[in-house]
mmCIF file of C-alpha atoms in Angstrom:
data_model
loop_
_atom_site.group_PDB
_atom_site.id
_atom_site.type_symbol
_atom_site.label_atom_id
_atom_site.label_comp_id
_atom_site.label_asym_id
_atom_site.label_seq_id
_atom_site.Cartn_x
_atom_site.Cartn_y
_atom_site.Cartn_z
ATOM 1 C CA UNK L 1 0.000 0.000 0.000
ATOM 2 C CA UNK L 2 1.288 4.317 -3.237
ATOM 3 C CA UNK L 3 2.129 2.720 -2.094
ATOM 4 C CA UNK L 4 3.984 2.036 -3.160
ATOM 5 C CA UNK L 5 8.892 3.921 -2.355
ATOM 6 C CA UNK L 6 10.528 4.733 -5.633
ATOM 7 C CA UNK L 7 13.097 2.184 -6.652
ATOM 8 C CA UNK L 8 16.380 3.509 -7.865
ATOM 9 C CA UNK L 9 18.369 2.031 -10.689
ATOM 10 C CA UNK L 10 21.855 1.169 -9.499
ATOM 11 C CA UNK L 11 24.859 0.043 -11.511
ATOM 12 C CA UNK L 12 23.489 -3.477 -11.477
ATOM 13 C CA UNK L 13 20.135 -2.274 -12.733
ATOM 14 C CA UNK L 14 18.238 -3.655 -9.797
ATOM 15 C CA UNK L 15 15.483 -1.750 -8.101
ATOM 16 C CA UNK L 16 15.386 -0.685 -4.497
ATOM 17 C CA UNK L 17 12.358 0.869 -2.987
ATOM 18 C CA UNK L 18 12.352 4.394 -1.660
ATOM 19 C CA UNK L 19 7.361 4.833 -1.469
ATOM 20 C CA UNK L 20 4.488 2.399 -4.822
ATOM 21 C CA UNK L 21 2.933 1.698 -5.370
ATOM 22 C CA UNK L 22 2.844 3.767 -5.871
ATOM 23 C CA UNK L 23 2.914 4.537 -5.734
ATOM 24 C CA UNK L 24 2.860 3.600 -5.730
ATOM 25 C CA UNK L 25 2.867 4.372 -3.592
ATOM 26 C CA UNK L 26 4.095 5.571 -4.841
ATOM 27 C CA UNK L 27 4.502 5.573 -6.210
ATOM 28 C CA UNK L 28 5.533 11.498 -5.959
ATOM 29 C CA UNK L 29 8.322 9.862 -7.683
ATOM 30 C CA UNK L 30 6.025 7.287 -9.182
ATOM 31 C CA UNK L 31 7.673 7.632 -12.533
ATOM 32 C CA UNK L 32 11.094 8.438 -13.839
ATOM 33 C CA UNK L 33 12.030 11.922 -14.871
ATOM 34 C CA UNK L 34 14.897 14.354 -15.171
ATOM 35 C CA UNK L 35 16.291 16.439 -12.328
ATOM 36 C CA UNK L 36 13.853 18.982 -10.993
ATOM 37 C CA UNK L 37 15.436 22.196 -9.701
ATOM 38 C CA UNK L 38 12.410 22.935 -7.527
ATOM 39 C CA UNK L 39 13.035 19.799 -5.505
ATOM 40 C CA UNK L 40 16.522 20.926 -4.504
ATOM 41 C CA UNK L 41 15.270 23.787 -2.346
ATOM 42 C CA UNK L 42 15.830 23.013 1.313
ATOM 43 C CA UNK L 43 12.436 22.588 3.054
ATOM 44 C CA UNK L 44 11.621 24.370 6.279
ATOM 45 C CA UNK L 45 10.722 21.107 8.065
ATOM 46 C CA UNK L 46 13.527 18.675 8.872
ATOM 47 C CA UNK L 47 13.497 15.523 6.730
ATOM 48 C CA UNK L 48 13.306 13.271 9.804
ATOM 49 C CA UNK L 49 9.995 14.814 10.801
ATOM 50 C CA UNK L 50 8.654 14.432 7.256
ATOM 51 C CA UNK L 51 9.906 10.835 7.225
ATOM 52 C CA UNK L 52 7.915 10.116 10.389
ATOM 53 C CA UNK L 53 4.812 11.835 9.018
ATOM 54 C CA UNK L 54 5.029 9.834 5.799
ATOM 55 C CA UNK L 55 5.353 6.583 7.750
ATOM 56 C CA UNK L 56 2.270 7.444 9.803
ATOM 57 C CA UNK L 57 0.223 8.489 6.773
ATOM 58 C CA UNK L 58 0.972 5.343 4.811
ATOM 59 C CA UNK L 59 0.684 3.139 7.885
ATOM 60 C CA UNK L 60 -2.829 4.444 8.591
ATOM 61 C CA UNK L 61 -3.861 4.173 4.939
ATOM 62 C CA UNK L 62 -4.836 0.524 5.376
ATOM 63 C CA UNK L 63 -7.117 1.469 8.251
ATOM 64 C CA UNK L 64 -8.682 4.220 6.108
ATOM 65 C CA UNK L 65 -9.318 1.756 3.288
ATOM 66 C CA UNK L 66 -11.069 -0.585 5.713
ATOM 67 C CA UNK L 67 -13.240 2.230 7.106
ATOM 68 C CA UNK L 68 -14.034 3.481 3.604
ATOM 69 C CA UNK L 69 -15.315 0.071 2.523
ATOM 70 C CA UNK L 70 -17.765 0.116 5.443
ATOM 71 C CA UNK L 71 -19.822 2.675 3.530
ATOM 72 C CA UNK L 72 -18.796 2.457 -0.116
ATOM 73 C CA UNK L 73 -17.965 -0.154 -2.730
ATOM 74 C CA UNK L 74 -14.259 -0.896 -3.256
ATOM 75 C CA UNK L 75 -14.195 0.738 -6.693
ATOM 76 C CA UNK L 76 -15.808 3.847 -5.196
ATOM 77 C CA UNK L 77 -13.153 3.976 -2.477
ATOM 78 C CA UNK L 78 -10.437 3.685 -5.115
ATOM 79 C CA UNK L 79 -11.990 6.357 -7.327
ATOM 80 C CA UNK L 80 -12.334 8.706 -4.358
ATOM 81 C CA UNK L 81 -8.714 8.340 -3.255
ATOM 82 C CA UNK L 82 -7.471 8.870 -6.814
ATOM 83 C CA UNK L 83 -9.723 11.882 -7.348
ATOM 84 C CA UNK L 84 -8.653 13.673 -4.175
ATOM 85 C CA UNK L 85 -5.028 12.617 -4.599
ATOM 86 C CA UNK L 86 -4.971 14.001 -8.136
ATOM 87 C CA UNK L 87 -6.543 17.240 -6.911
ATOM 88 C CA UNK L 88 -3.712 17.747 -4.404
ATOM 89 C CA UNK L 89 -1.037 17.122 -7.034
ATOM 90 C CA UNK L 90 -2.844 19.376 -9.522
ATOM 91 C CA UNK L 91 -2.637 22.241 -7.019
ATOM 92 C CA UNK L 92 1.068 21.543 -6.455
ATOM 93 C CA UNK L 93 1.717 21.498 -10.211
ATOM 94 C CA UNK L 94 -0.131 24.784 -10.647
ATOM 95 C CA UNK L 95 1.699 26.444 -7.735
ATOM 96 C CA UNK L 96 5.095 25.338 -9.063
ATOM 97 C CA UNK L 97 4.068 26.143 -12.637
ATOM 98 C CA UNK L 98 5.130 22.749 -13.884
ATOM 99 C CA UNK L 99 4.475 21.683 -17.442
ATOM 100 C CA UNK L 100 2.544 18.497 -18.052
ATOM 101 C CA UNK L 101 4.305 15.751 -20.010
ATOM 102 C CA UNK L 102 4.162 16.000 -23.785
ATOM 103 C CA UNK L 103 4.001 13.412 -26.513
ATOM 104 C CA UNK L 104 1.511 10.669 -27.331
ATOM 105 C CA UNK L 105 4.044 7.961 -26.531
ATOM 106 C CA UNK L 106 4.703 9.382 -23.045
ATOM 107 C CA UNK L 107 0.993 9.631 -22.281
ATOM 108 C CA UNK L 108 0.503 6.101 -23.546
ATOM 109 C CA UNK L 109 3.153 4.790 -21.160
ATOM 110 C CA UNK L 110 1.664 6.855 -18.334
ATOM 111 C CA UNK L 111 -1.747 5.329 -19.023
ATOM 112 C CA UNK L 112 -0.330 1.814 -18.712
ATOM 113 C CA UNK L 113 1.676 2.790 -15.619
ATOM 114 C CA UNK L 114 -1.453 4.297 -14.048
ATOM 115 C CA UNK L 115 -3.313 1.046 -14.596
ATOM 116 C CA UNK L 116 -0.567 -1.194 -13.173
ATOM 117 C CA UNK L 117 0.666 1.062 -10.363
ATOM 118 C CA UNK L 118 -2.529 2.783 -9.234
ATOM 119 C CA UNK L 119 -5.837 1.500 -10.576
ATOM 120 C CA UNK L 120 -5.122 -2.221 -10.119
ATOM 121 C CA UNK L 121 -3.342 -2.322 -6.721
ATOM 122 C CA UNK L 122 -5.559 0.339 -5.137
ATOM 123 C CA UNK L 123 -8.672 -1.581 -6.209
ATOM 124 C CA UNK L 124 -7.244 -4.937 -5.132
ATOM 125 C CA UNK L 125 -6.428 -3.643 -1.656
ATOM 126 C CA UNK L 126 -9.940 -2.201 -1.340
ATOM 127 C CA UNK L 127 -11.530 -5.510 -2.314
ATOM 128 C CA UNK L 128 -9.098 -7.472 -0.149
ATOM 129 C CA UNK L 129 -10.004 -5.527 2.962
ATOM 130 C CA UNK L 130 -13.619 -6.564 2.631
ATOM 131 C CA UNK L 131 -12.570 -9.950 3.997
ATOM 132 C CA UNK L 132 -9.115 -9.615 5.597
ATOM 133 C CA UNK L 133 -7.866 -7.381 8.447
ATOM 134 C CA UNK L 134 -6.081 -4.155 7.598
ATOM 135 C CA UNK L 135 -3.082 -5.511 9.534
ATOM 136 C CA UNK L 136 -2.705 -8.413 7.091
ATOM 137 C CA UNK L 137 -3.109 -6.072 4.108
ATOM 138 C CA UNK L 138 -0.310 -3.872 5.445
ATOM 139 C CA UNK L 139 2.027 -6.832 5.827
ATOM 140 C CA UNK L 140 1.185 -8.122 2.340
ATOM 141 C CA UNK L 141 2.103 -4.688 1.003
ATOM 142 C CA UNK L 142 5.586 -5.108 2.497
ATOM 143 C CA UNK L 143 6.242 -8.014 0.110
ATOM 144 C CA UNK L 144 6.624 -5.615 -2.839
ATOM 145 C CA UNK L 145 10.459 -5.568 -2.630
ATOM 146 C CA UNK L 146 10.432 -9.381 -2.708
ATOM 147 C CA UNK L 147 8.317 -9.460 -5.858
ATOM 148 C CA UNK L 148 10.456 -6.684 -7.307
ATOM 149 C CA UNK L 149 13.678 -8.579 -6.788
ATOM 150 C CA UNK L 150 12.166 -11.763 -8.247
ATOM 151 C CA UNK L 151 10.906 -9.934 -11.330
ATOM 152 C CA UNK L 152 14.150 -8.036 -11.793
ATOM 153 C CA UNK L 153 16.022 -11.317 -12.042
ATOM 154 C CA UNK L 154 13.638 -12.447 -14.771
ATOM 155 C CA UNK L 155 12.934 -9.225 -16.661
ATOM 156 C CA UNK L 156 16.115 -7.181 -16.180
ATOM 157 C CA UNK L 157 19.032 -9.018 -17.709
ATOM 158 C CA UNK L 158 21.598 -6.626 -16.196
ATOM 159 C CA UNK L 159 20.468 -7.436 -12.655
ATOM 160 C CA UNK L 160 22.846 -10.021 -11.169
ATOM 161 C CA UNK L 161 21.690 -12.071 -8.196
ATOM 162 C CA UNK L 162 23.895 -12.394 -5.126
ATOM 163 C CA UNK L 163 23.745 -14.949 -2.345
ATOM 164 C CA UNK L 164 22.533 -12.339 0.101
ATOM 165 C CA UNK L 165 19.731 -11.113 -2.134
ATOM 166 C CA UNK L 166 18.564 -14.599 -3.116
ATOM 167 C CA UNK L 167 18.689 -15.569 0.553
ATOM 168 C CA UNK L 168 16.614 -12.491 1.395
ATOM 169 C CA UNK L 169 14.057 -13.513 -1.217
ATOM 170 C CA UNK L 170 13.705 -16.971 0.287
ATOM 171 C CA UNK L 171 13.595 -15.594 3.830
ATOM 172 C CA UNK L 172 10.936 -13.075 2.865
ATOM 173 C CA UNK L 173 8.584 -15.686 1.505
ATOM 174 C CA UNK L 174 9.156 -17.834 4.602
ATOM 175 C CA UNK L 175 7.942 -14.783 6.507
ATOM 176 C CA UNK L 176 4.836 -14.614 4.321
ATOM 177 C CA UNK L 177 4.057 -18.254 5.085
ATOM 178 C CA UNK L 178 4.568 -17.522 8.786
ATOM 179 C CA UNK L 179 2.129 -14.610 8.688
ATOM 180 C CA UNK L 180 -0.433 -16.766 6.909
ATOM 181 C CA UNK L 181 0.009 -19.675 9.338
ATOM 182 C CA UNK L 182 0.961 -22.246 6.693
ATOM 183 C CA UNK L 183 1.503 -25.017 9.301
ATOM 184 C CA UNK L 184 -2.191 -24.674 10.250
ATOM 185 C CA UNK L 185 -3.330 -25.079 6.662
ATOM 186 C CA UNK L 186 -4.030 -21.322 6.458
ATOM 187 C CA UNK L 187 -7.085 -21.879 8.647
ATOM 188 C CA UNK L 188 -9.061 -18.788 9.555
ATOM 189 C CA UNK L 189 -7.798 -16.800 6.561
ATOM 190 C CA UNK L 190 -9.850 -15.707 3.591
ATOM 191 C CA UNK L 191 -7.878 -17.041 0.633
ATOM 192 C CA UNK L 192 -9.324 -14.689 -1.999
ATOM 193 C CA UNK L 193 -8.761 -11.564 0.072
ATOM 194 C CA UNK L 194 -5.202 -12.539 0.953
ATOM 195 C CA UNK L 195 -4.466 -13.422 -2.676
ATOM 196 C CA UNK L 196 -5.757 -10.023 -3.825
ATOM 197 C CA UNK L 197 -3.532 -8.211 -1.320
ATOM 198 C CA UNK L 198 -0.484 -10.158 -2.486
ATOM 199 C CA UNK L 199 -1.423 -9.534 -6.138
ATOM 200 C CA UNK L 200 -1.613 -5.819 -5.354
ATOM 201 C CA UNK L 201 1.983 -5.913 -4.130
ATOM 202 C CA UNK L 202 2.993 -7.912 -7.201
ATOM 203 C CA UNK L 203 1.321 -5.276 -9.360
ATOM 204 C CA UNK L 204 3.599 -2.612 -7.881
ATOM 205 C CA UNK L 205 6.637 -4.708 -8.750
ATOM 206 C CA UNK L 206 5.435 -5.271 -12.329
ATOM 207 C CA UNK L 207 4.820 -1.548 -12.624
ATOM 208 C CA UNK L 208 8.360 -0.750 -11.477
ATOM 209 C CA UNK L 209 9.802 -2.921 -14.245
ATOM 210 C CA UNK L 210 7.510 -1.346 -16.836
ATOM 211 C CA UNK L 211 8.311 2.210 -15.784
ATOM 212 C CA UNK L 212 12.048 1.585 -15.759
ATOM 213 C CA UNK L 213 11.850 0.238 -19.290
ATOM 214 C CA UNK L 214 9.609 2.948 -20.733
ATOM 215 C CA UNK L 215 9.827 6.208 -18.759
ATOM 216 C CA UNK L 216 13.341 6.258 -17.309
ATOM 217 C CA UNK L 217 15.126 9.418 -18.454
ATOM 218 C CA UNK L 218 11.955 11.230 -19.482
ATOM 219 C CA UNK L 219 12.585 14.976 -19.598
ATOM 220 C CA UNK L 220 9.507 15.914 -17.558
ATOM 221 C CA UNK L 221 9.711 16.476 -13.810
ATOM 222 C CA UNK L 222 8.785 13.785 -11.309
ATOM 223 C CA UNK L 223 5.878 15.890 -10.089
ATOM 224 C CA UNK L 224 4.301 16.411 -13.507
ATOM 225 C CA UNK L 225 4.730 12.745 -14.433
ATOM 226 C CA UNK L 226 3.195 11.614 -11.164
ATOM 227 C CA UNK L 227 0.297 14.036 -11.463
ATOM 228 C CA UNK L 228 -0.370 12.916 -15.024
ATOM 229 C CA UNK L 229 -0.201 9.270 -13.984
ATOM 230 C CA UNK L 230 -2.698 9.743 -11.155
ATOM 231 C CA UNK L 231 -4.980 11.706 -13.493
ATOM 232 C CA UNK L 232 -5.024 8.826 -15.974
ATOM 233 C CA UNK L 233 -5.765 6.371 -13.162
ATOM 234 C CA UNK L 234 -8.654 8.597 -12.045
ATOM 235 C CA UNK L 235 -10.061 8.594 -15.573
ATOM 236 C CA UNK L 236 -9.809 4.798 -15.691
ATOM 237 C CA UNK L 237 -11.715 4.435 -12.414
ATOM 238 C CA UNK L 238 -14.278 7.024 -13.546
ATOM 239 C CA UNK L 239 -15.074 4.704 -16.456
ATOM 240 C CA UNK L 240 -14.983 1.420 -14.534
ATOM 241 C CA UNK L 241 -16.786 2.408 -11.310
ATOM 242 C CA UNK L 242 -20.254 3.118 -12.814
ATOM 243 C CA UNK L 243 -20.107 -0.167 -14.724
ATOM 244 C CA UNK L 244 -19.631 -2.324 -11.616
ATOM 245 C CA UNK L 245 -21.242 -0.322 -8.804
ATOM 246 C CA UNK L 246 -24.488 1.516 -8.200
ATOM 247 C CA UNK L 247 -24.663 5.145 -7.210
ATOM 248 C CA UNK L 248 -24.712 5.379 -3.402
ATOM 249 C CA UNK L 249 -28.155 6.110 -1.997
ATOM 250 C CA UNK L 250 -26.579 7.669 1.095
ATOM 251 C CA UNK L 251 -23.213 9.111 1.995
ATOM 252 C CA UNK L 252 -22.089 7.904 5.447
ATOM 253 C CA UNK L 253 -19.938 10.624 6.963
ATOM 254 C CA UNK L 254 -17.176 8.588 8.612
ATOM 255 C CA UNK L 255 -16.413 6.398 5.554
ATOM 256 C CA UNK L 256 -16.591 9.492 3.346
ATOM 257 C CA UNK L 257 -14.089 11.333 5.535
ATOM 258 C CA UNK L 258 -11.877 8.228 5.455
ATOM 259 C CA UNK L 259 -11.874 8.238 1.632
ATOM 260 C CA UNK L 260 -11.169 11.972 1.457
ATOM 261 C CA UNK L 261 -8.306 11.617 3.934
ATOM 262 C CA UNK L 262 -6.983 8.552 2.112
ATOM 263 C CA UNK L 263 -6.886 10.487 -1.149
ATOM 264 C CA UNK L 264 -5.732 13.923 -0.051
ATOM 265 C CA UNK L 265 -3.222 12.756 2.587
ATOM 266 C CA UNK L 266 -2.463 9.101 1.868
ATOM 267 C CA UNK L 267 -2.079 9.619 -1.884
ATOM 268 C CA UNK L 268 -1.616 13.303 -2.704
ATOM 269 C CA UNK L 269 0.293 14.787 0.242
ATOM 270 C CA UNK L 270 2.207 11.556 0.921
ATOM 271 C CA UNK L 271 3.539 11.471 -2.631
ATOM 272 C CA UNK L 272 4.645 15.094 -2.348
ATOM 273 C CA UNK L 273 6.444 14.326 0.926
ATOM 274 C CA UNK L 274 8.071 11.244 -0.562
ATOM 275 C CA UNK L 275 9.093 13.202 -3.639
ATOM 276 C CA UNK L 276 10.861 15.761 -1.450
ATOM 277 C CA UNK L 277 12.497 13.126 0.768
ATOM 278 C CA UNK L 278 14.025 11.231 -2.132
ATOM 279 C CA UNK L 279 15.279 14.482 -3.640
ATOM 280 C CA UNK L 280 16.853 15.589 -0.349
ATOM 281 C CA UNK L 281 18.245 12.452 1.283
ATOM 282 C CA UNK L 282 18.280 10.018 -1.620
ATOM 283 C CA UNK L 283 16.500 6.703 -2.237
ATOM 284 C CA UNK L 284 18.617 4.652 0.173
ATOM 285 C CA UNK L 285 17.354 6.565 3.204
ATOM 286 C CA UNK L 286 13.949 7.224 1.722
ATOM 287 C CA UNK L 287 13.310 3.518 1.185
ATOM 288 C CA UNK L 288 13.388 2.885 4.927
ATOM 289 C CA UNK L 289 9.820 4.137 5.205
ATOM 290 C CA UNK L 290 8.803 0.811 3.653
ATOM 291 C CA UNK L 291 9.811 -1.004 6.837
ATOM 292 C CA UNK L 292 7.811 1.229 9.171
ATOM 293 C CA UNK L 293 4.513 1.066 7.249
ATOM 294 C CA UNK L 294 3.471 -2.516 8.207
ATOM 295 C CA UNK L 295 4.396 -1.882 11.839
ATOM 296 C CA UNK L 296 2.175 1.192 11.986
ATOM 297 C CA UNK L 297 -0.579 -0.521 9.983
ATOM 298 C CA UNK L 298 -0.602 -3.396 12.468
ATOM 299 C CA UNK L 299 -0.662 -1.091 15.488
ATOM 300 C CA UNK L 300 -3.453 1.011 13.976
ATOM 301 C CA UNK L 301 -5.574 -2.011 13.075
ATOM 302 C CA UNK L 302 -5.264 -3.515 16.547
ATOM 303 C CA UNK L 303 -5.673 -0.285 18.526
ATOM 304 C CA UNK L 304 -8.383 1.452 16.486
ATOM 305 C CA UNK L 305 -10.290 -1.375 14.794
ATOM 306 C CA UNK L 306 -9.701 -4.019 17.513
ATOM 307 C CA UNK L 307 -8.444 -6.490 14.932
ATOM 308 C CA UNK L 308 -7.086 -9.777 16.340
ATOM 309 C CA UNK L 309 -3.338 -10.254 16.543
ATOM 310 C CA UNK L 310 -1.731 -13.673 16.859
ATOM 311 C CA UNK L 311 1.950 -14.308 17.545
ATOM 312 C CA UNK L 312 2.712 -15.421 13.978
ATOM 313 C CA UNK L 313 1.617 -12.077 12.511
ATOM 314 C CA UNK L 314 4.309 -9.830 14.068
ATOM 315 C CA UNK L 315 6.948 -12.599 13.903
ATOM 316 C CA UNK L 316 6.230 -13.232 10.233
ATOM 317 C CA UNK L 317 6.178 -9.509 9.523
ATOM 318 C CA UNK L 318 9.672 -9.112 10.984
ATOM 319 C CA UNK L 319 10.931 -11.998 8.824
ATOM 320 C CA UNK L 320 9.345 -10.419 5.740
ATOM 321 C CA UNK L 321 10.980 -7.064 6.450
ATOM 322 C CA UNK L 322 14.410 -8.607 7.053
ATOM 323 C CA UNK L 323 14.109 -10.530 3.812
ATOM 324 C CA UNK L 324 12.978 -7.439 1.936
ATOM 325 C CA UNK L 325 15.933 -5.483 3.316
ATOM 326 C CA UNK L 326 18.358 -8.178 2.183
ATOM 327 C CA UNK L 327 16.926 -8.163 -1.350
ATOM 328 C CA UNK L 328 17.803 -4.474 -1.581
ATOM 329 C CA UNK L 329 21.421 -5.056 -0.517
ATOM 330 C CA UNK L 330 24.098 -4.071 -2.999
ATOM 331 C CA UNK L 331 26.951 -5.892 -1.245
ATOM 332 C CA UNK L 332 27.972 -9.440 -1.937
ATOM 333 C CA UNK L 333 28.613 -9.091 -5.665
ATOM 334 C CA UNK L 334 31.596 -10.738 -7.240
ATOM 335 C CA UNK L 335 34.954 -9.073 -6.762
ATOM 336 C CA UNK L 336 35.668 -9.341 -10.465
ATOM 337 C CA UNK L 337 32.512 -7.474 -11.305
ATOM 338 C CA UNK L 338 33.362 -4.733 -8.841
ATOM 339 C CA UNK L 339 36.897 -4.380 -10.216
ATOM 340 C CA UNK L 340 35.675 -4.196 -13.785
ATOM 341 C CA UNK L 341 33.120 -1.506 -12.999
ATOM 342 C CA UNK L 342 34.269 2.063 -13.580
ATOM 343 C CA UNK L 343 34.059 4.405 -10.600
ATOM 344 C CA UNK L 344 30.793 6.235 -10.267
ATOM 345 C CA UNK L 345 30.772 9.942 -10.910
ATOM 346 C CA UNK L 346 29.842 11.997 -7.872
ATOM 347 C CA UNK L 347 26.333 13.421 -7.893
ATOM 348 C CA UNK L 348 25.948 17.071 -6.851
ATOM 349 C CA UNK L 349 24.183 17.289 -3.529
ATOM 350 C CA UNK L 350 21.795 19.851 -4.884
ATOM 351 C CA UNK L 351 20.481 17.549 -7.604
ATOM 352 C CA UNK L 352 17.594 15.235 -6.767
ATOM 353 C CA UNK L 353 17.985 11.543 -7.369
ATOM 354 C CA UNK L 354 15.821 10.421 -10.283
ATOM 355 C CA UNK L 355 13.406 7.706 -9.362
ATOM 356 C CA UNK L 356 12.146 5.000 -11.589
ATOM 357 C CA UNK L 357 8.887 4.068 -9.967
ATOM 358 C CA UNK L 358 6.674 4.472 -6.944
ATOM 359 C CA UNK L 359 6.862 3.263 -3.513
ATOM 360 C CA UNK L 360 4.929 0.245 -2.546
ATOM 361 C CA UNK L 361 2.297 2.715 -1.616
ATOM 362 C CA UNK L 362 -0.768 1.472 0.238
#
C-alpha cells in the first residue's frame, strides 16, 4: 500500500524501494524523470519529521481503506482516493508552474503505468479488505520488494543475483508463510482476500519494471509525471466504477471522511512528501519508510479497529521485512565485477535523485 517507495536504478540495474505503489505508492516519484530544480530547495521542516509523518500516513492508509469500505464499494473507495489525490497534485503542479508531459508515446506509457501502479493495486487492496484485516493487508504490502527482486532477475538481464539477495528472497517468503500460518493449513484466513492483497503488491513490482523500461530518463519532472499518472488512473476508475457499482443512496460521513483523507493525505500529500524526501536524502534513506509502514498498519488495526493479533503475525512480519531489506542489498557481488566496474561519478548534492517508480504505496 502508493504505495507504493521509488526504486532507484543502481549500476546493477536492480530496483530498491524508496514509497508504490505507488505509488505507488508511490509511487511522488512514481515515474522516472529528469532532475527537478524545484526539488533541490531546502524545506523548512527537517526531513526526519517528514519521514515520520510519511510513515504514519501510509501506515494508517490501510485502516482508512477498511473504514471506507464500510460505507462504499471498493471501486468507489479507489476512485475517491485517486480523485482527491490528483486534486492535491494538480494544485502543487499549478503552484510550481510545472508543465505536463508531452508526446503521445509518453501519455501512452503513463496510461499503462497508471493502470498497473494505481488502478489495479488500489482496487485490489480495497476488495481485499472486505474480507481480511487491515493488519494483514499492510504486511502483504511489504512483500513488494520481494516481488520486485524476483521480477528483476527475470525481466532485467543486467540485474545479477547475489547470495545475500537470493537468501533475502527466500527468507521473505518464509515470513509470508509464517504470517499466513501455513503449518495450520491457512485456517481462519480468507484465501481470496489474501491473494488479492499479495497480487496488489505484485502489481507494484510489475509496474516498477515497466516504468524503468519505458519512462526512465523522461525529460519531464517527477511531479508532472506523477500528477499525469494519477490523473489517468482517475479517468480509468471514472469509467470502470459506474459499470460495476451503483450510485450510493446515502453518503455515510465517517467512511466518506476516510476516503477523502486517504486520497488527499495518503495519496496526494504523501507522494509530495516522498518526492521531497528522495530528492533531499536520496533513495537509500527514503526507502526505509517501507519497513515502518506494516508496523504502523498493524498497530493502527489492533488499537483502532480491535483487529485480532496472533503471535505469527508480528513474527512473520519481521521476517518479511528482514528478507525485503536483504533483497535491496548491494553488497555481496563478485569481486571481479566490482573491479571491472568504472568508478561512479559523484552526484551534486543539490540535484535530486531520479526515481524510476513508486513506492509500494498502500
